[in-house]
mmCIF file of C-alpha atoms in Angstrom:
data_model
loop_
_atom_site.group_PDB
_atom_site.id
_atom_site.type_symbol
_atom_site.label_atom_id
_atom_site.label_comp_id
_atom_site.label_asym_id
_atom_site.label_seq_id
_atom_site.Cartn_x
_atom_site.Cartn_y
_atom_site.Cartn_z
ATOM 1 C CA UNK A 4 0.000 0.000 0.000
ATOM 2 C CA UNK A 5 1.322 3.024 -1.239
ATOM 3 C CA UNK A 6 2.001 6.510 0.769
ATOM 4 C CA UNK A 7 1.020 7.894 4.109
ATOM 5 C CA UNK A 8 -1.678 11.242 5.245
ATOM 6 C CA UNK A 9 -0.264 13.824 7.430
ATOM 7 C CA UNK A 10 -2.500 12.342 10.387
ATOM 8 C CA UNK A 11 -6.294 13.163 8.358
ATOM 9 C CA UNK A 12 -8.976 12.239 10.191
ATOM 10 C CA UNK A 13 -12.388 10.952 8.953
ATOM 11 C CA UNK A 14 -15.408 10.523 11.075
ATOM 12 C CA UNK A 15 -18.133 8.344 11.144
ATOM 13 C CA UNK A 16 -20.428 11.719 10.225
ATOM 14 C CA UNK A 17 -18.403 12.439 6.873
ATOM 15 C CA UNK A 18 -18.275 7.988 6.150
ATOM 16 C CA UNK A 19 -22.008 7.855 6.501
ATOM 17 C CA UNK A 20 -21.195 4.760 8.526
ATOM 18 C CA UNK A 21 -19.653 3.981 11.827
ATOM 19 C CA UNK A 22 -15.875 2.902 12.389
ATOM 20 C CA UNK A 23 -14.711 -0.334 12.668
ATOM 21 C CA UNK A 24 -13.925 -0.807 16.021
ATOM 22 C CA UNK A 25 -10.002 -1.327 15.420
ATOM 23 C CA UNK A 26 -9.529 -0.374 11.946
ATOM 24 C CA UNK A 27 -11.507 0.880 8.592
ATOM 25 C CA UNK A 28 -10.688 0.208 5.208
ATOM 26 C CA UNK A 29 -12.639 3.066 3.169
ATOM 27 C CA UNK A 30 -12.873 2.455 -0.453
ATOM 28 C CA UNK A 31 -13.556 5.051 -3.122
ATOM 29 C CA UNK A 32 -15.283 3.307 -6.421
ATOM 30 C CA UNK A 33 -17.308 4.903 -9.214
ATOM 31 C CA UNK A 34 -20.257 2.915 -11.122
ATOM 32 C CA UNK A 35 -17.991 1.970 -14.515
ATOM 33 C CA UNK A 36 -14.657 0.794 -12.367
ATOM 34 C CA UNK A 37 -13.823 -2.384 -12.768
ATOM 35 C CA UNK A 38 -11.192 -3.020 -10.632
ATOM 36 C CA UNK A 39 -13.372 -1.661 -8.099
ATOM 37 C CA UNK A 40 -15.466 -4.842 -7.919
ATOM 38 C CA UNK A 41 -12.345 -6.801 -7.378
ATOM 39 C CA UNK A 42 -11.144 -4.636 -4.643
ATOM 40 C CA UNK A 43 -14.751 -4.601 -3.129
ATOM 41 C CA UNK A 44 -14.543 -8.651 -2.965
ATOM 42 C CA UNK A 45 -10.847 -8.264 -1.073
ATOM 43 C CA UNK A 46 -11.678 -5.598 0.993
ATOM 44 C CA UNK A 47 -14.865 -7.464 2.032
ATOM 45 C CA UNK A 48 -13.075 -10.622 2.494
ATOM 46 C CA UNK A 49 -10.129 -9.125 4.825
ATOM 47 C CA UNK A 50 -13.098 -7.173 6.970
ATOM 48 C CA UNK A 51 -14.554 -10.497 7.066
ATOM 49 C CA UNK A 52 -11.483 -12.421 8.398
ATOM 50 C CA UNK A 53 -10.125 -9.627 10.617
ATOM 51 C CA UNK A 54 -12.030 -9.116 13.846
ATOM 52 C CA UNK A 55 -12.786 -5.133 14.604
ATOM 53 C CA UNK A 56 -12.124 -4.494 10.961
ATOM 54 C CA UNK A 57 -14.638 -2.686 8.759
ATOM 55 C CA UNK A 58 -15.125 -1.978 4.731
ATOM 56 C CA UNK A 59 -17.276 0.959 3.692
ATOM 57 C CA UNK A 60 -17.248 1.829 0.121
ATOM 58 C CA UNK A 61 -18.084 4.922 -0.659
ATOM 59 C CA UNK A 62 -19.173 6.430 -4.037
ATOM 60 C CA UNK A 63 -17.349 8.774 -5.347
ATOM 61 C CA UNK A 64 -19.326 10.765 -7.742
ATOM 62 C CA UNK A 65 -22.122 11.158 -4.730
ATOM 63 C CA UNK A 66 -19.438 12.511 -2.710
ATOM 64 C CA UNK A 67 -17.564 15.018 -4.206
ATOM 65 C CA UNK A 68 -16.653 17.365 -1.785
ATOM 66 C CA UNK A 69 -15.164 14.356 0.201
ATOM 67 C CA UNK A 70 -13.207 13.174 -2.595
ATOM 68 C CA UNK A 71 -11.987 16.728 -2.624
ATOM 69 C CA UNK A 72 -10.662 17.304 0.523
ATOM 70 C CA UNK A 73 -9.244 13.666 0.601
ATOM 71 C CA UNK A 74 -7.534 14.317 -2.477
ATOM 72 C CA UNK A 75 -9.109 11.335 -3.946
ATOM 73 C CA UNK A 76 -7.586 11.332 -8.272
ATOM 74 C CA UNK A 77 -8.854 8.490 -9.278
ATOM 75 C CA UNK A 78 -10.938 4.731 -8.496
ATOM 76 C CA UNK A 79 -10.551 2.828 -6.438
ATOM 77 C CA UNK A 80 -8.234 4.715 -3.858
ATOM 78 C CA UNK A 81 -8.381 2.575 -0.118
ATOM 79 C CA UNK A 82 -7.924 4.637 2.643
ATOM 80 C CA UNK A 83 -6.756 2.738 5.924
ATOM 81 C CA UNK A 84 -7.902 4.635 9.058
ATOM 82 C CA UNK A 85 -7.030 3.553 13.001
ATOM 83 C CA UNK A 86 -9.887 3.330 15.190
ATOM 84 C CA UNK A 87 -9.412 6.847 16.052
ATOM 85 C CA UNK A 88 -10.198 7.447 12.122
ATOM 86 C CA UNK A 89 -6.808 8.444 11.531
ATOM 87 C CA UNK A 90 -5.283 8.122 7.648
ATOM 88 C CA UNK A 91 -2.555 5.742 7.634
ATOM 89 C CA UNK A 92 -2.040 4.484 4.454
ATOM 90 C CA UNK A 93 -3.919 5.031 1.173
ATOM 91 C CA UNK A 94 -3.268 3.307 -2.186
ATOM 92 C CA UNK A 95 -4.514 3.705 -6.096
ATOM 93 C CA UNK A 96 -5.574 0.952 -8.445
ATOM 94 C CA UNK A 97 -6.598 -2.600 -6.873
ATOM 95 C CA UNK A 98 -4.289 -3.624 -3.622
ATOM 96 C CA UNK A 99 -2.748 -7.011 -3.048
ATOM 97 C CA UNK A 100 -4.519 -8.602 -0.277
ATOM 98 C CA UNK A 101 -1.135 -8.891 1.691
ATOM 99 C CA UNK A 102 -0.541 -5.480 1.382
ATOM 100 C CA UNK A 103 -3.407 -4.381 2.405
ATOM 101 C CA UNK A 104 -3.391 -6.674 5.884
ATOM 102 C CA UNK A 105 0.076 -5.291 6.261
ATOM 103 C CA UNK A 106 -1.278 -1.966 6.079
ATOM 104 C CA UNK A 107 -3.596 -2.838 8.998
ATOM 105 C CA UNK A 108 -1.188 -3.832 10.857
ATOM 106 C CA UNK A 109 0.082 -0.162 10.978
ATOM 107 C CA UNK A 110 -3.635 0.791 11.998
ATOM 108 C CA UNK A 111 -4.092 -1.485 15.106
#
């Protein structure tokens, strides 16, 4: 997973969806993104094997001023946030499921 956020912090308010209790992978997709449905189905698979981990995709033509201030270029980008909501790692294109629980391991 590629580079780090200078410390960002996303709440449940701007997710539209609560936290994951020890870590939150947020996903930006769009409707035509392809690679987007594969990193839905890892995402959703790694929230589903690690406990206090959540996925929450978020769309990001509904949410432009989010994408905005995230800095979000392009679909899918994965956020990882601590349970504090805290960026700590954020990636372009479709991640490699190792990377991405390697990521969380940064988060917990």
């Amino acid at each position: 997973m590629g580079g780090r956020d200078d410390g960002r912090r996303i709440g449940a308010a701007e997710l539209g969806a609560a936290l994951g209790e020890r870590a939150t992978l947020v996903q930006f997709s769009s409707a035509f993104c392809a690679p987007c449905r594969a990193t839905r189905r890892v995402l959703g698979e790694i929230a589903g094997l690690v406990p206090g981990v959540t996925h929450v995709e978020i769309d990001a033509e509904a949410h432009l001023d989010l994408v905005r201030a995230l800095d979000i270029a392009k679909t899918p980008t994965v956020l990882v946030l601590d349970a504090g909501g805290r960026v700590v790692r954020r990636a372009t294109g479709q991640p490699r499921k190792a990377d991405v629980i390697a990521a969380l391991g940064e988060a917990v």
